[in-house]
Amino acid sequence: MSRESSTSQGRGALAAQKKTGLLQNIKILDVIVYVLLLIRDLIGGSAWLSKNHKDHVKRLLAIVWPKMTARWGSPEGMGRGEIFGLLMLSVIRTYLMDISSTVMKKLSEAVYGRQAGLFQEHALRALQMAAIGSAVNAAINYCRERLGVLWRSKLTGEIHRQYFMAMNYYYVGTTKKPRAIPDADEVIMREVQSSTTRLVNVVHLLIKSIVPIVWFTFKLIRTNGVAYAMIPHMYLLFAYEVAQRLFPKNIGLLYRALLKAQGSYVSGTTRMQANAEAIAALNGAATEAKILDNAFTKVSAASVELSRTKARHDTIFSIAYTHGCRSWIQSIILLPILNRALAGSSSSVAGLVATAEENSRFMLEMLIGNGSLLTLHATAVHMKPTCGKVCELLDLLAVLSKDTVAVKKSNMKEGNIIKFEGVTVHTPAGQVLVRDLTFDVTPGEGLLLTGHNGAGKSSIFRYLGGLWPLKEGVITKPGVNTDGLCADIFYVPQKPYNVLGTLEDQLAYPLKGKGINREELIKLLVKVDLLHLLDMPTDEETIWDEKLSLGEQQRLAIARLFYHNPKYAILDECTSAVSHSVESMLYEECYKRKITYITICHRPALEAYHSKNLHLEGENSDGGWKVTSLPKPVLTGMSVDIDATVKKSHDTNKPPVAIPRRGFFSKMHQLLRIALPGSVQPTCLLLVTILFRTAMHEVDAFTAGRLIQSALDRNPERFVRFAFLSSAQDLATACLESLIAHLQGAVSAVWADNLANYSRGLFAKNLAFYRLRNVDRRILDADQRLTHEVMELSEQLSTILSKSMLPIANVAWVAYKMPSWMSYDQALPLFGYMAAGSAVVKLMMPDHESLVRAEQKHEAAFRFVHKRVRTHSESIAFFGGGGREKEIAEAHLKKLADAQLSARAKESVFKAVSGWLVKDPDEVSRMVTSGAVFTDFVKLQVVMHQSDINQEVLTAVGKGTTASIDSFGKLASLYTNFAKLSASSTRVCELLDVIHSLPPVADTHTNSPSISFDKTTITTPAGRTLASNISLTVPPGKSLLVTGPNSVGKTSFFRVLAGLWPATGVSRPTNGLSLVPQKLYMVSGTLADQVVYPARAEDMGGDPKLKDKLLEVLRSVGIERLALRERRQIVEIPKDAMSRLVGGKRELEHHCKVKVQADEEKGTVVIRGNASACKEAVKQMRAHGDVSVRVVSDDAVGLEVVEPWENVLSLGEQQRLGIARILFHAPNYAVLDECTDAVSVDVEQKLYSEIQQRGTTCVTISKRLALPEFHAQQLSLGADNEQQWTLRDLEKPAKSS
């Protein structure tokens, strides 16, 4: 090859690169390419849409897009009719807009020609077309809304299909990080709805834009030539290129930051509600309120930052696309008039002006169509993160469906016995609970499984049910190929799972209850003494958890066991809340029915019913276990009568006090009284800005009228001057409207802050966060109302503010200027039209409040179903109830869809009528409306009374009448907003009213150093008396042991002592007392925060001995290793070492949970994380070759590490941490509610010894007599006497060694 040819080829390549780079810089090409590819893929169907797996938007479109060749009514064709309807209606709508332009041109000619008869003829036709156009717009809106509902149902159905398959609903939140999606229910509820709504908008924007763009471009080419027709397109291309370079680039990030902040605030409120008892007992309300305040401060800051950025975005958008194009369009359409006038054309003024207005409508429709395509592209870009979350869930479900079932059953064998051979029980985190477990249960045997909490008892059955993958050993059981424990192995938990549905559904679960006949139902209920349940009104949505006590639920679960009559039964402490006679009846009936049972329990009394005991050694035993034989149980299979003590457990279920109902104005007065303070300044600025914006109408009428008049007067110089003045006026209007929007946002932000701060303050005071759900019980979803609904209410208030103030100002301006344009007689028809239209709109309006409430009710019910599945996923998985739960979820989804479709149909009928009378504020097209006809009628009245047509006055009349009618339409649309506001405000006002009605918490603090009860009666909020006339004293140093079976009032004793439940005769020392529950509450924060709670470590930073004290108490309870294990490290390695790793940075971060960042200046890679994680990362690096490592930073103590501690720590570690909290604060009294049953006996003794050495007196709650040497008295609750308690002195505590 010659040097010249080589050089020329090099220049050609360089030129091609420059050309490619230039094309890449043209941003409109991205829109054009995306739209063309989208059209191609939609025509190609799901096969084309699903080709690009990384395009989350098209992936979801591939799922919901209907198969065009499918038969009508089939699931594959769902939505096809709506899409065809949108396409056909769009063509009809475009045709109507074309005819509308012709009709409106005739009306303009009649006005300027002062031909009243001709005007009346064309006006009647125009009104007919307006009615048809309104019906078409309403039909389009209904098709779009209906398609959104159908697509949501279809996408949710596809997720349901995989979610409820093979126990994926359990695995999706428990699989190894980072794949786990713990909030899958929120993805199904929130992200799916948001994604499908936007997908429908993308398709709708595409359909509604293509047809008018092609149609009106062709029309302008025919009438004015190609160059004239291309002007709107070229302007929009130019405006888009400029705007895209000026638009703020971080608006998407700010939206995500706001959503993240809102999510943290919502989860914090939900966390406070869920752990209300522990927080209230520990006096942690102030700390939690501070945490929520900080979370909401971040929400406010993110909202303000987004508002500022959005104001800049909206200003640029308004200048480029809305107001920026109006002035030049007006100038361009008047140029033909000016040219013809200069050329001495004989065309009439009426014809020239009418033609100009027709061309203006054509150009505006073309700009609207092009703008819709730009909006389509922006919507597709902005919805990617939301669609990505849905696709992430679908990907995880697909992986679980393919792999998990095979893994979890790989070491399973089919057989008629239950047998474990060499099974090592691991937690998902890898902790060994039981090592090399071997035992078998043959038909007819009874196995008793014992061991303290956390030893692995329930984990054994997670392996048996296939919930956890079996890696070591072999398990033999019946029903290997079924989900859960299968029909031959039935699970009866301590806290029964009650499915939503009828009484028959409870017994038949996981089957439907329709197969149970009345006679069989009565026999089963009589057997467990629950015949009174037949008198309860129930339906398919009955929540049995709220209707039944724990004892009743356990007996109902026993009846469920008898109905299914399996070969094997797993009894997981399922008789803890029933009498001994019920317990005896259970085992006798199992013997009679030949049900082999495995019982998990703590009580030695149950040994009498079993032939073998498998005991797990638990902590400090390295997964030890032993099997011992028990004396042969003496079971006869005879019926056992349930004694009368069972009937005492029935709660009276006192009906709650009704929540007072408020009228609309009363609710608004209450809310505005809270919201308005602090909003005076932005409100005044808003009013002043609105006045300036209204004054711009005067300038607009003046410049537009003079511009037209200068064209008609053949004055080009004056024409150019007013064209520039009109452009300046439009730019000023754009800035003012953006400022108005920004100020409206500022006002609504103040309102939102005030409402949220006020309601959150009430929620944290007077123990309302605890008493609402656990004592008062009139409002059970306070967290939902406090977060989502308060924010939604604030948005609705600001929406009404934004939609009302400017229209009111416009109407006032028109009323003020009307006398200068026309007489009151001429203006009377205008006001009559507005009054009559308002009355008709009000009469035709559907009951939006009822529709919104119905939709909210079904939405909340569907959300509740999914939340229950997530909360009870393990129990459902044991039952193999995925299929039944899917049926329930699908039924609620259908009810929600039906409610939405019914509401949309009624709203569409209303819009068809109201759209004919008033212009829909959301409709931007120039289709003829009755308001436009009436505007021309008013102009005709003015012209008929003028000797010469004054174009300035006529333009002012036209713009004023249009503004007045449009404002009337916007105000009329507020009826709907007010109805929705009324529905939303009801629930928030109910929350505030109920909190206000709560009586003050009784102060039981006294100067006495002792705890005392003086004839105190413990009564549940439901009205059940647990113990009466308790009289005792707990002096310092004389610890009390409270014992008794479940549900007799042990924890309730503490609730009364702590003042959580109202009671008389209780006193306690001023220093109060602390609680350590069985499941410790872990506050959001550092390891140090867990120990010092309810204080915050950051507030105690001035104490130089704090760190030493924290380490000392952690050392005292044997978990100092947590502080050392969680220390932070920064490790530096050579950069070239990373290239040896196959997966590189991503693999290291994924597997080791570290952060990896390259330091280009030093040529190194920095690894940050916990010490153990950094150590594992270095180990992986060294597996691929020798690596030099330098520890840059190594914190000696990891007390400042923030983790989700409830997930990081084992139950035993959490219980030790609870004792460390007591040792740190050293209160006078500490209530220990079964908080040491996950540690060994020797550790338990050591912990009690540490507590006593610090001078803290214990009130221990236990099912059994435990550690009597540390207690002076024993209070036994649930005694068989009238007062239901006994008190006895224990032997004098021995000195601890």
PDB file of C-alpha atoms in Angstrom, residues 176-331:
ATOM      1  CA  LYS A 176     -27.740 -14.874  50.614  1.00  0.00           C
ATOM      2  CA  LYS A 177     -26.975 -11.196  50.169  1.00  0.00           C
ATOM      3  CA  PRO A 178     -26.860  -9.182  48.019  1.00  0.00           C
ATOM      4  CA  ARG A 179     -29.461 -11.151  46.082  1.00  0.00           C
ATOM      5  CA  ALA A 180     -32.027 -11.130  48.880  1.00  0.00           C
ATOM      6  CA  ILE A 181     -34.973  -8.759  48.490  1.00  0.00           C
ATOM      7  CA  PRO A 182     -36.435  -8.451  52.005  1.00  0.00           C
ATOM      8  CA  ASP A 183     -39.092  -5.946  50.880  1.00  0.00           C
ATOM      9  CA  ALA A 184     -40.421  -7.984  47.957  1.00  0.00           C
ATOM     10  CA  ASP A 185     -43.976  -7.182  49.031  1.00  0.00           C
ATOM     11  CA  GLU A 186     -43.276  -3.462  48.612  1.00  0.00           C
ATOM     12  CA  VAL A 187     -41.819  -4.096  45.152  1.00  0.00           C
ATOM     13  CA  ILE A 188     -44.993  -5.967  44.190  1.00  0.00           C
ATOM     14  CA  MET A 189     -47.198  -3.222  45.587  1.00  0.00           C
ATOM     15  CA  ARG A 190     -45.357   0.009  44.812  1.00  0.00           C
ATOM     16  CA  GLU A 191     -42.884  -0.546  41.993  1.00  0.00           C
ATOM     17  CA  VAL A 192     -45.212  -2.715  39.904  1.00  0.00           C
ATOM     18  CA  GLN A 193     -47.970  -0.123  40.051  1.00  0.00           C
ATOM     19  CA  SER A 194     -45.589   2.721  39.227  1.00  0.00           C
ATOM     20  CA  SER A 195     -43.974   0.765  36.374  1.00  0.00           C
ATOM     21  CA  THR A 196     -47.213  -0.280  34.686  1.00  0.00           C
ATOM     22  CA  THR A 197     -48.664   3.228  34.957  1.00  0.00           C
ATOM     23  CA  ARG A 198     -45.605   4.636  33.203  1.00  0.00           C
ATOM     24  CA  LEU A 199     -45.537   1.850  30.615  1.00  0.00           C
ATOM     25  CA  VAL A 200     -49.095   2.714  29.652  1.00  0.00           C
ATOM     26  CA  ASN A 201     -48.131   6.391  29.448  1.00  0.00           C
ATOM     27  CA  VAL A 202     -45.259   5.525  27.089  1.00  0.00           C
ATOM     28  CA  VAL A 203     -47.570   3.611  24.760  1.00  0.00           C
ATOM     29  CA  HIS A 204     -50.278   6.268  24.993  1.00  0.00           C
ATOM     30  CA  LEU A 205     -47.839   9.094  24.252  1.00  0.00           C
ATOM     31  CA  LEU A 206     -46.537   7.199  21.233  1.00  0.00           C
ATOM     32  CA  ILE A 207     -50.020   6.598  19.808  1.00  0.00           C
ATOM     33  CA  LYS A 208     -51.364  10.082  20.517  1.00  0.00           C
ATOM     34  CA  SER A 209     -48.331  11.850  18.995  1.00  0.00           C
ATOM     35  CA  ILE A 210     -47.580   9.993  15.767  1.00  0.00           C
ATOM     36  CA  VAL A 211     -50.992  10.465  14.147  1.00  0.00           C
ATOM     37  CA  PRO A 212     -51.339  14.272  14.611  1.00  0.00           C
ATOM     38  CA  ILE A 213     -47.680  14.897  13.686  1.00  0.00           C
ATOM     39  CA  VAL A 214     -48.120  13.168  10.322  1.00  0.00           C
ATOM     40  CA  TRP A 215     -51.625  14.527   9.737  1.00  0.00           C
ATOM     41  CA  PHE A 216     -50.999  18.214  10.407  1.00  0.00           C
ATOM     42  CA  THR A 217     -47.586  18.265   8.760  1.00  0.00           C
ATOM     43  CA  PHE A 218     -49.295  17.049   5.589  1.00  0.00           C
ATOM     44  CA  LYS A 219     -52.008  19.709   6.000  1.00  0.00           C
ATOM     45  CA  LEU A 220     -49.489  22.542   6.315  1.00  0.00           C
ATOM     46  CA  ILE A 221     -47.477  21.265   3.348  1.00  0.00           C
ATOM     47  CA  ARG A 222     -50.638  21.349   1.215  1.00  0.00           C
ATOM     48  CA  THR A 223     -51.637  24.852   2.272  1.00  0.00           C
ATOM     49  CA  ASN A 224     -48.321  26.662   2.821  1.00  0.00           C
ATOM     50  CA  GLY A 225     -45.509  24.527   1.417  1.00  0.00           C
ATOM     51  CA  VAL A 226     -42.796  22.284   2.853  1.00  0.00           C
ATOM     52  CA  ALA A 227     -40.645  25.048   4.299  1.00  0.00           C
ATOM     53  CA  TYR A 228     -43.546  26.520   6.256  1.00  0.00           C
ATOM     54  CA  ALA A 229     -44.595  23.074   7.542  1.00  0.00           C
ATOM     55  CA  MET A 230     -41.077  22.257   8.747  1.00  0.00           C
ATOM     56  CA  ILE A 231     -40.815  25.372  10.931  1.00  0.00           C
ATOM     57  CA  PRO A 232     -42.387  23.791  14.092  1.00  0.00           C
ATOM     58  CA  HIS A 233     -40.213  20.680  13.733  1.00  0.00           C
ATOM     59  CA  MET A 234     -37.016  22.653  13.266  1.00  0.00           C
ATOM     60  CA  TYR A 235     -37.815  24.928  16.199  1.00  0.00           C
ATOM     61  CA  LEU A 236     -38.431  21.967  18.496  1.00  0.00           C
ATOM     62  CA  LEU A 237     -35.212  20.299  17.370  1.00  0.00           C
ATOM     63  CA  PHE A 238     -33.286  23.482  18.150  1.00  0.00           C
ATOM     64  CA  ALA A 239     -35.105  24.051  21.451  1.00  0.00           C
ATOM     65  CA  TYR A 240     -34.460  20.453  22.520  1.00  0.00           C
ATOM     66  CA  GLU A 241     -30.733  20.669  21.809  1.00  0.00           C
ATOM     67  CA  VAL A 242     -30.434  23.910  23.780  1.00  0.00           C
ATOM     68  CA  ALA A 243     -32.694  22.784  26.653  1.00  0.00           C
ATOM     69  CA  GLN A 244     -30.950  19.442  27.087  1.00  0.00           C
ATOM     70  CA  ARG A 245     -27.653  21.243  27.589  1.00  0.00           C
ATOM     71  CA  LEU A 246     -29.166  23.669  30.106  1.00  0.00           C
ATOM     72  CA  PHE A 247     -31.345  21.233  32.032  1.00  0.00           C
ATOM     73  CA  PRO A 248     -29.914  20.261  35.465  1.00  0.00           C
ATOM     74  CA  LYS A 249     -28.375  16.809  35.121  1.00  0.00           C
ATOM     75  CA  ASN A 250     -28.877  15.684  38.712  1.00  0.00           C
ATOM     76  CA  ILE A 251     -32.664  15.807  38.890  1.00  0.00           C
ATOM     77  CA  GLY A 252     -32.944  12.020  38.606  1.00  0.00           C
ATOM     78  CA  LEU A 253     -30.413  11.554  41.411  1.00  0.00           C
ATOM     79  CA  LEU A 254     -32.334  14.025  43.556  1.00  0.00           C
ATOM     80  CA  TYR A 255     -35.574  12.111  42.959  1.00  0.00           C
ATOM     81  CA  ARG A 256     -33.866   8.897  44.048  1.00  0.00           C
ATOM     82  CA  ALA A 257     -32.350  10.634  47.071  1.00  0.00           C
ATOM     83  CA  LEU A 258     -35.809  11.853  48.084  1.00  0.00           C
ATOM     84  CA  LEU A 259     -37.297   8.380  47.670  1.00  0.00           C
ATOM     85  CA  LYS A 260     -34.468   6.907  49.724  1.00  0.00           C
ATOM     86  CA  ALA A 261     -34.962   9.484  52.487  1.00  0.00           C
ATOM     87  CA  GLN A 262     -38.713   8.869  52.488  1.00  0.00           C
ATOM     88  CA  GLY A 263     -38.090   5.115  52.650  1.00  0.00           C
ATOM     89  CA  SER A 264     -35.805   5.529  55.678  1.00  0.00           C
ATOM     90  CA  TYR A 265     -38.393   7.720  57.401  1.00  0.00           C
ATOM     91  CA  VAL A 266     -41.198   5.252  56.711  1.00  0.00           C
ATOM     92  CA  SER A 267     -39.155   2.244  57.848  1.00  0.00           C
ATOM     93  CA  GLY A 268     -38.110   4.110  61.006  1.00  0.00           C
ATOM     94  CA  THR A 269     -41.734   4.863  61.876  1.00  0.00           C
ATOM     95  CA  THR A 270     -42.761   1.271  61.168  1.00  0.00           C
ATOM     96  CA  ARG A 271     -39.857   0.056  63.295  1.00  0.00           C
ATOM     97  CA  MET A 272     -40.987   2.246  66.190  1.00  0.00           C
ATOM     98  CA  GLN A 273     -44.541   0.912  65.896  1.00  0.00           C
ATOM     99  CA  ALA A 274     -43.401  -2.718  65.676  1.00  0.00           C
ATOM    100  CA  ASN A 275     -41.134  -2.425  68.754  1.00  0.00           C
ATOM    101  CA  ALA A 276     -43.418  -0.089  70.671  1.00  0.00           C
ATOM    102  CA  GLU A 277     -43.528  -2.116  73.892  1.00  0.00           C
ATOM    103  CA  ALA A 278     -39.764  -2.409  74.304  1.00  0.00           C
ATOM    104  CA  ILE A 279     -39.273   1.278  73.447  1.00  0.00           C
ATOM    105  CA  ALA A 280     -41.967   2.381  75.887  1.00  0.00           C
ATOM    106  CA  ALA A 281     -40.613   0.118  78.625  1.00  0.00           C
ATOM    107  CA  LEU A 282     -37.094   1.499  78.206  1.00  0.00           C
ATOM    108  CA  ASN A 283     -38.290   5.144  78.079  1.00  0.00           C
ATOM    109  CA  GLY A 284     -36.861   5.330  74.589  1.00  0.00           C
ATOM    110  CA  ALA A 285     -39.593   7.515  73.112  1.00  0.00           C
ATOM    111  CA  ALA A 286     -37.416  10.647  73.144  1.00  0.00           C
ATOM    112  CA  THR A 287     -34.530   8.815  71.465  1.00  0.00           C
ATOM    113  CA  GLU A 288     -36.777   7.304  68.803  1.00  0.00           C
ATOM    114  CA  ALA A 289     -38.430  10.690  68.227  1.00  0.00           C
ATOM    115  CA  LYS A 290     -34.997  12.184  67.658  1.00  0.00           C
ATOM    116  CA  ILE A 291     -34.162   9.415  65.172  1.00  0.00           C
ATOM    117  CA  LEU A 292     -37.418  10.090  63.297  1.00  0.00           C
ATOM    118  CA  ASP A 293     -36.796  13.846  63.428  1.00  0.00           C
ATOM    119  CA  ASN A 294     -33.377  13.347  61.838  1.00  0.00           C
ATOM    120  CA  ALA A 295     -34.892  11.056  59.199  1.00  0.00           C
ATOM    121  CA  PHE A 296     -37.613  13.570  58.355  1.00  0.00           C
ATOM    122  CA  THR A 297     -35.066  16.409  58.282  1.00  0.00           C
ATOM    123  CA  LYS A 298     -33.320  14.485  55.510  1.00  0.00           C
ATOM    124  CA  VAL A 299     -36.666  14.134  53.714  1.00  0.00           C
ATOM    125  CA  SER A 300     -37.248  17.898  53.963  1.00  0.00           C
ATOM    126  CA  ALA A 301     -33.717  18.727  52.845  1.00  0.00           C
ATOM    127  CA  ALA A 302     -33.986  16.373  49.868  1.00  0.00           C
ATOM    128  CA  SER A 303     -37.391  17.830  49.008  1.00  0.00           C
ATOM    129  CA  VAL A 304     -36.101  21.431  49.147  1.00  0.00           C
ATOM    130  CA  GLU A 305     -33.078  20.580  47.001  1.00  0.00           C
ATOM    131  CA  LEU A 306     -35.280  18.815  44.478  1.00  0.00           C
ATOM    132  CA  SER A 307     -37.736  21.730  44.458  1.00  0.00           C
ATOM    133  CA  ARG A 308     -34.972  24.218  43.672  1.00  0.00           C
ATOM    134  CA  THR A 309     -33.547  22.072  40.913  1.00  0.00           C
ATOM    135  CA  LYS A 310     -37.011  21.378  39.536  1.00  0.00           C
ATOM    136  CA  ALA A 311     -37.769  25.112  39.470  1.00  0.00           C
ATOM    137  CA  ARG A 312     -34.737  25.653  37.250  1.00  0.00           C
ATOM    138  CA  HIS A 313     -35.787  22.704  35.080  1.00  0.00           C
ATOM    139  CA  ASP A 314     -39.370  23.968  34.765  1.00  0.00           C
ATOM    140  CA  THR A 315     -38.218  27.475  33.866  1.00  0.00           C
ATOM    141  CA  ILE A 316     -36.033  26.180  31.047  1.00  0.00           C
ATOM    142  CA  PHE A 317     -38.821  23.849  29.921  1.00  0.00           C
ATOM    143  CA  SER A 318     -41.410  26.639  29.911  1.00  0.00           C
ATOM    144  CA  ILE A 319     -39.172  29.007  27.956  1.00  0.00           C
ATOM    145  CA  ALA A 320     -38.148  26.343  25.434  1.00  0.00           C
ATOM    146  CA  TYR A 321     -41.397  24.468  24.871  1.00  0.00           C
ATOM    147  CA  THR A 322     -44.402  26.354  26.257  1.00  0.00           C
ATOM    148  CA  HIS A 323     -44.196  30.145  26.246  1.00  0.00           C
ATOM    149  CA  GLY A 324     -41.073  30.376  24.119  1.00  0.00           C
ATOM    150  CA  CYS A 325     -42.867  29.101  21.046  1.00  0.00           C
ATOM    151  CA  ARG A 326     -46.099  31.063  21.320  1.00  0.00           C
ATOM    152  CA  SER A 327     -44.770  34.479  20.340  1.00  0.00           C
ATOM    153  CA  TRP A 328     -42.835  33.346  17.264  1.00  0.00           C
ATOM    154  CA  ILE A 329     -45.713  31.128  16.111  1.00  0.00           C
ATOM    155  CA  GLN A 330     -48.006  34.115  16.348  1.00  0.00           C
ATOM    156  CA  SER A 331     -45.521  36.193  14.375  1.00  0.00           C
TER     157      SER A 331
END
